[in-house]
PDB file of C-alpha atoms in Angstrom:
ATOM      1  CA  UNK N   1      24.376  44.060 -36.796  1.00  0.00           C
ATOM      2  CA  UNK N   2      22.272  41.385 -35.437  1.00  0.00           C
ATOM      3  CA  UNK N   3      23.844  37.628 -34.082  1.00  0.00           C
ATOM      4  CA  UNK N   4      22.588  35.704 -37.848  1.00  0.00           C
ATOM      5  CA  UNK N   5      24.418  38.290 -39.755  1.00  0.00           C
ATOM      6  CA  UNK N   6      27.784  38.236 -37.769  1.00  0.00           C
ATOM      7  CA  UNK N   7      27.279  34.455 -37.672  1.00  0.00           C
ATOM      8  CA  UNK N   8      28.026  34.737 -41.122  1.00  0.00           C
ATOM      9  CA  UNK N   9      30.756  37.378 -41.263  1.00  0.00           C
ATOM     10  CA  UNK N  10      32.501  34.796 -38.433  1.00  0.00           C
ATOM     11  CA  UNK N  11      32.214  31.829 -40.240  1.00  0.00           C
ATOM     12  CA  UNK N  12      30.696  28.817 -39.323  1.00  0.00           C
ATOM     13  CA  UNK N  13      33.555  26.401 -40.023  1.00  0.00           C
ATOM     14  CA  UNK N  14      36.580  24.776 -38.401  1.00  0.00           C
ATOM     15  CA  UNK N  15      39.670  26.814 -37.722  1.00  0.00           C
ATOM     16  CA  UNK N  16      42.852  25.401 -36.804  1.00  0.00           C
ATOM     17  CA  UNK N  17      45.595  27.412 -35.313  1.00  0.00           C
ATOM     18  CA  UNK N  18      49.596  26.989 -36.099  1.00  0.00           C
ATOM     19  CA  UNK N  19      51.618  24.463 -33.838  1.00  0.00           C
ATOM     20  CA  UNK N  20      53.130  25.618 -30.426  1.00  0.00           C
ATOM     21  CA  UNK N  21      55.546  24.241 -28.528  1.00  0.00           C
ATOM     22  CA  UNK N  22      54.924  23.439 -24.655  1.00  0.00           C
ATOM     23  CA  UNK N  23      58.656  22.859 -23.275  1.00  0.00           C
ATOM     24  CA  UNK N  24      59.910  22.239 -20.256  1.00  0.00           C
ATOM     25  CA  UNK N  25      61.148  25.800 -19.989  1.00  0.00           C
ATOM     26  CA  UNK N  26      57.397  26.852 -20.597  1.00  0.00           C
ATOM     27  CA  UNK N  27      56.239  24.377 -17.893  1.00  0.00           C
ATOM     28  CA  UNK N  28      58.509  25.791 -15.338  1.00  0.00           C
ATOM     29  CA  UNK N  29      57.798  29.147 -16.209  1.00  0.00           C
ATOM     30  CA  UNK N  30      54.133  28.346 -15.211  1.00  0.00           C
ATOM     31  CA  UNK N  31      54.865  26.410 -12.061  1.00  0.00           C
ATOM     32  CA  UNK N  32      56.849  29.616 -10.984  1.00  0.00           C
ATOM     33  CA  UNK N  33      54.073  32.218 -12.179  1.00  0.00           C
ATOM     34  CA  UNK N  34      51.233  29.659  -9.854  1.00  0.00           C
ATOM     35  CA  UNK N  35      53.288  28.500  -7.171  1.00  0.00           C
ATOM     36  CA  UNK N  36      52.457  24.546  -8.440  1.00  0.00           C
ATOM     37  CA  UNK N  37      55.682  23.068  -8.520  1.00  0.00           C
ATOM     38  CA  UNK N  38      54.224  19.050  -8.198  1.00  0.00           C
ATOM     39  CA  UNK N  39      56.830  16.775  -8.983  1.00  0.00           C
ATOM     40  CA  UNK N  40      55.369  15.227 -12.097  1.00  0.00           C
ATOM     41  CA  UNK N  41      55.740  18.937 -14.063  1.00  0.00           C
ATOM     42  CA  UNK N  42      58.962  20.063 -13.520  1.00  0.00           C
ATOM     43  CA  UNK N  43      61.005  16.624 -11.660  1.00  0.00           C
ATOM     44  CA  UNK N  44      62.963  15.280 -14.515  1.00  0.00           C
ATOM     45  CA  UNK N  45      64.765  12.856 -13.006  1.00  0.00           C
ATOM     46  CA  UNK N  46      61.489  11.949 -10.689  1.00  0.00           C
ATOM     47  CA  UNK N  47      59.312  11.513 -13.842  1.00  0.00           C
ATOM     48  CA  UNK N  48      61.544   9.321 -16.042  1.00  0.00           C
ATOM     49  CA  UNK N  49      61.929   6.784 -12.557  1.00  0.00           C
ATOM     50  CA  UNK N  50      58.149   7.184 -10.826  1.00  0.00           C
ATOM     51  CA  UNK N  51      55.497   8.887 -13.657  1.00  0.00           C
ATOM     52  CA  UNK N  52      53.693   6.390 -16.046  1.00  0.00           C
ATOM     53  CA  UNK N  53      54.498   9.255 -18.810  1.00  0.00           C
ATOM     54  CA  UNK N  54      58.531   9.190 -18.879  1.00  0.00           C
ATOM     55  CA  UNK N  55      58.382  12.789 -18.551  1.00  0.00           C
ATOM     56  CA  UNK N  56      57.174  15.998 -16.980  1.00  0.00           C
ATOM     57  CA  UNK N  57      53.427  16.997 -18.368  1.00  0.00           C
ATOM     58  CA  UNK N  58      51.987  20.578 -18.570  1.00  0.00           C
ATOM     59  CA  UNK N  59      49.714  21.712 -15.931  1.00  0.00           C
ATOM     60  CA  UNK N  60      45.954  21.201 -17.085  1.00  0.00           C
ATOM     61  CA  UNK N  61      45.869  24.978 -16.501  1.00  0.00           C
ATOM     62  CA  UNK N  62      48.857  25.755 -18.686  1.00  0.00           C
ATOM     63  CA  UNK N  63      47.274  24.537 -21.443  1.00  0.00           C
ATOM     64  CA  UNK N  64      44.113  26.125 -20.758  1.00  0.00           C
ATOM     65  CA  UNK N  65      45.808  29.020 -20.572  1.00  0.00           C
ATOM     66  CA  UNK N  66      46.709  28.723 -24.150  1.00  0.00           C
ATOM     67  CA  UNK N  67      43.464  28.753 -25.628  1.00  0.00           C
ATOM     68  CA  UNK N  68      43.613  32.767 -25.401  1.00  0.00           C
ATOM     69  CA  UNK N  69      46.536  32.961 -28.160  1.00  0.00           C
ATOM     70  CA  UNK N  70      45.705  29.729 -30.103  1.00  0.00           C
ATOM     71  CA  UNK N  71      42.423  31.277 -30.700  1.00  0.00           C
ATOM     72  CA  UNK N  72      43.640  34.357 -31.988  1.00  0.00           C
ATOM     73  CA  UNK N  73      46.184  32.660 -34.016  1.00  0.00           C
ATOM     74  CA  UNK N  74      43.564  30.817 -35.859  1.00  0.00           C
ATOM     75  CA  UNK N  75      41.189  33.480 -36.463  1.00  0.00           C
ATOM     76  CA  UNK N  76      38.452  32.113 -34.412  1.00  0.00           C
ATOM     77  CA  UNK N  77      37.755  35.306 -32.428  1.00  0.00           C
ATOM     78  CA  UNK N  78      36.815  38.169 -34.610  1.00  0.00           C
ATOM     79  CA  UNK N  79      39.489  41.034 -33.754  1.00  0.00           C
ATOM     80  CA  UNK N  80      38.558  43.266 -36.156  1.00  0.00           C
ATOM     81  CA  UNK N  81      34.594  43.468 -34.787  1.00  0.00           C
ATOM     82  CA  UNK N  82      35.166  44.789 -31.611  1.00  0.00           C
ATOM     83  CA  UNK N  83      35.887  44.572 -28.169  1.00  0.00           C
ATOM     84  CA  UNK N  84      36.776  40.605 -26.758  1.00  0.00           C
ATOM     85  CA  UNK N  85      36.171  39.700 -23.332  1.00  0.00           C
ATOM     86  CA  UNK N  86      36.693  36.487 -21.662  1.00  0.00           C
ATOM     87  CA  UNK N  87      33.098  35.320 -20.418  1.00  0.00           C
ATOM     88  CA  UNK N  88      33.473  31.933 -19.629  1.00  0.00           C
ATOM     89  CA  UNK N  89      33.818  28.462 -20.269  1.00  0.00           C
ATOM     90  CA  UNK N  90      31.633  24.958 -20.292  1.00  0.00           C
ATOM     91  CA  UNK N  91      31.993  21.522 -20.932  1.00  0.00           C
ATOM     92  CA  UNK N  92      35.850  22.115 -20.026  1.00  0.00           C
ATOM     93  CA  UNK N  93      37.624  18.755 -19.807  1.00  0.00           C
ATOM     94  CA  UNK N  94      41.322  17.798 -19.508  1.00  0.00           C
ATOM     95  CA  UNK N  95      41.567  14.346 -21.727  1.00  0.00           C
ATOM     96  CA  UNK N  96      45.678  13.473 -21.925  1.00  0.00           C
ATOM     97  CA  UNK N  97      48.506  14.720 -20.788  1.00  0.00           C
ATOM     98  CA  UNK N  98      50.851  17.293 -22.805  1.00  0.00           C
ATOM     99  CA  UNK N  99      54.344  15.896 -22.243  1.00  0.00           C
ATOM    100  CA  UNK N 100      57.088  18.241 -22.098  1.00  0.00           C
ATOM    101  CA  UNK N 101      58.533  18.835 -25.531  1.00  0.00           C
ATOM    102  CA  UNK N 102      55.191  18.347 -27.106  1.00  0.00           C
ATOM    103  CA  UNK N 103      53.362  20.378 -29.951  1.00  0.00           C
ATOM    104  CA  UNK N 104      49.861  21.482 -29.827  1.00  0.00           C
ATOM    105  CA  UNK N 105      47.397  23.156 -31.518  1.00  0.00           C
ATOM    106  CA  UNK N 106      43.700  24.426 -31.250  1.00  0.00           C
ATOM    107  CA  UNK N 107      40.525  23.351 -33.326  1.00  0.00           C
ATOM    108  CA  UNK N 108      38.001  25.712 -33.050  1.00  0.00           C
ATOM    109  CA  UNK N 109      34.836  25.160 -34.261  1.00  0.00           C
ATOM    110  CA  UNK N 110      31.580  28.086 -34.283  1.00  0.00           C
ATOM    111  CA  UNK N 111      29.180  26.448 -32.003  1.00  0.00           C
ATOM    112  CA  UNK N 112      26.512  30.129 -31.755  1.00  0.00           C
ATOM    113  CA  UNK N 113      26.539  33.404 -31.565  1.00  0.00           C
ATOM    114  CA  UNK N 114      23.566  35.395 -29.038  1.00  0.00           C
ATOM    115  CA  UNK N 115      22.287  38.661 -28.657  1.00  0.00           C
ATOM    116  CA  UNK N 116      22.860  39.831 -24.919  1.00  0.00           C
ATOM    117  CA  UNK N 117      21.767  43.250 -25.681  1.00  0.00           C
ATOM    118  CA  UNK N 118      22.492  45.921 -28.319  1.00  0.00           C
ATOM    119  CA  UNK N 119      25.686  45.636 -29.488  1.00  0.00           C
ATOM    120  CA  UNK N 120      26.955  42.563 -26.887  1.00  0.00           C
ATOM    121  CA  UNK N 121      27.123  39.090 -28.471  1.00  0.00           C
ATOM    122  CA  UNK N 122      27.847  36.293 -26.632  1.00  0.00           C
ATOM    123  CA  UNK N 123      30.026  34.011 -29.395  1.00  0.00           C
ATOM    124  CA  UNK N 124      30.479  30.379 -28.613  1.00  0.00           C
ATOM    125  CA  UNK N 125      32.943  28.020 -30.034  1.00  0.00           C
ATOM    126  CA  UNK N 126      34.166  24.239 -29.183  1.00  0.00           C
ATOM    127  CA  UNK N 127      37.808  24.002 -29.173  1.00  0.00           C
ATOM    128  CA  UNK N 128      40.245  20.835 -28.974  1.00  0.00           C
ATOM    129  CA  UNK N 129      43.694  21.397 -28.030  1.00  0.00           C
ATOM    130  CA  UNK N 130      45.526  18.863 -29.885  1.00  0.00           C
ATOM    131  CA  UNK N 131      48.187  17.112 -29.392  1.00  0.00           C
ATOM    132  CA  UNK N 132      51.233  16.178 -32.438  1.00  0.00           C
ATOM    133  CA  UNK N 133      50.793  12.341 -33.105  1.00  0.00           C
ATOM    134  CA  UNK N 134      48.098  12.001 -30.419  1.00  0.00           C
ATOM    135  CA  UNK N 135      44.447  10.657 -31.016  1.00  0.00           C
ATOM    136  CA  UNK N 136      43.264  12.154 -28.039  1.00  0.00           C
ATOM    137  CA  UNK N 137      43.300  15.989 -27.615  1.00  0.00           C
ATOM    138  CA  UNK N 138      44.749  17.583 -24.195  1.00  0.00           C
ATOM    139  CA  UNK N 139      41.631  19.347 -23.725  1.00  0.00           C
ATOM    140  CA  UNK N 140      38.451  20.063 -25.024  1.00  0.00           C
ATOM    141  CA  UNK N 141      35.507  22.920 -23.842  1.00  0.00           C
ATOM    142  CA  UNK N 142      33.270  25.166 -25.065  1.00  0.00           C
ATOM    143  CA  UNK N 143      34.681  28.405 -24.909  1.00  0.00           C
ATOM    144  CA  UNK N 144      32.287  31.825 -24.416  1.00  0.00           C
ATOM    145  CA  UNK N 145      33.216  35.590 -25.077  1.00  0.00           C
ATOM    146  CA  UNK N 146      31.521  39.115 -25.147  1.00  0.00           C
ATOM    147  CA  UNK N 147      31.917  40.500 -28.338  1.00  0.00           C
ATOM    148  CA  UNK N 148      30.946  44.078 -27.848  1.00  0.00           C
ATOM    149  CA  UNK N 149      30.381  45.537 -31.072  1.00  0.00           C
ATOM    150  CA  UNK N 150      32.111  48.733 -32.564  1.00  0.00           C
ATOM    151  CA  UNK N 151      30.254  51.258 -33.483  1.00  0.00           C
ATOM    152  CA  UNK N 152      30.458  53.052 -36.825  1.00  0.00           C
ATOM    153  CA  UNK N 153      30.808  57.041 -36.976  1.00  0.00           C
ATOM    154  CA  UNK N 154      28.152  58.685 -39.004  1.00  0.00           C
TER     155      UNK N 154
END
């Protein structure tokens, strides 16, 4: 199958996954699993007095981390192709702050799909994490996998 024709079986339009909540149980839960326990995620009392947000905000990284099931959720990596590895990302940029209690939700949008060799296709998309009742997303890059292709008994 070569890159045009699976640019076509993926789809070339905007995907949008379901809503997820990022709580401050969630937040916590990360600042244990990375040892980043700053103030401004997980200080409650600190953050309502000192932080111009009024509350704890996700990591940058917790967010990021997200991108892996949001994607998923909205179909933008295709499962039922083949093998999915993480290969990379570009353009990654944190733009606003999630605020504990927030919802957010991926946009993913096909940006290419390139041969590597036989059977290993490098599949771009841009994704925006969005943010409930926010103009600005929390984050927006161009993400990069290794789709390597199944192949078909005879």
């Amino acid at each position: 199958m070569n890159a045009h024709v699976l640019e076509n079986e993926i789809g070339g339009g905007t995907t949008v996954s379901d809503w997820v909540v990022v709580d401050q149980s969630m937040i916590d839960r990360f600042a244990d699993c990375t040892n980043d326990h700053q103030w401004i995620h997980v200080d409650r009392e600190r953050t309502e007095r000192e932080s111009p947000f009024g509350k704890p905000v996700a990591h940058g990284f917790l967010t990021l981390s997200l991108l892996s099931s949001l994607s998923y959720d909205c179909g933008a990596w295709p499962v039922h192709l083949g093998t999915i590895i993480n290969y990379g990302l570009d353009k990654l940029r944190f733009l606003a702050p999630v605020k504990a209690g927030s919802r957010v939700r991926l946009r993913s949008t096909l940006k290419g799909v390139e041969e590597k060799a036989p059977g290993r296709l490098l599949v771009r998309h841009h994704g925006e994490v969005e943010i409930e009742g926010e103009d600005t997303p929390a984050l927006a890059a161009e993400t990069i996998i290794m789709l390597i292709l199944e192949e078909k008994a005879a």
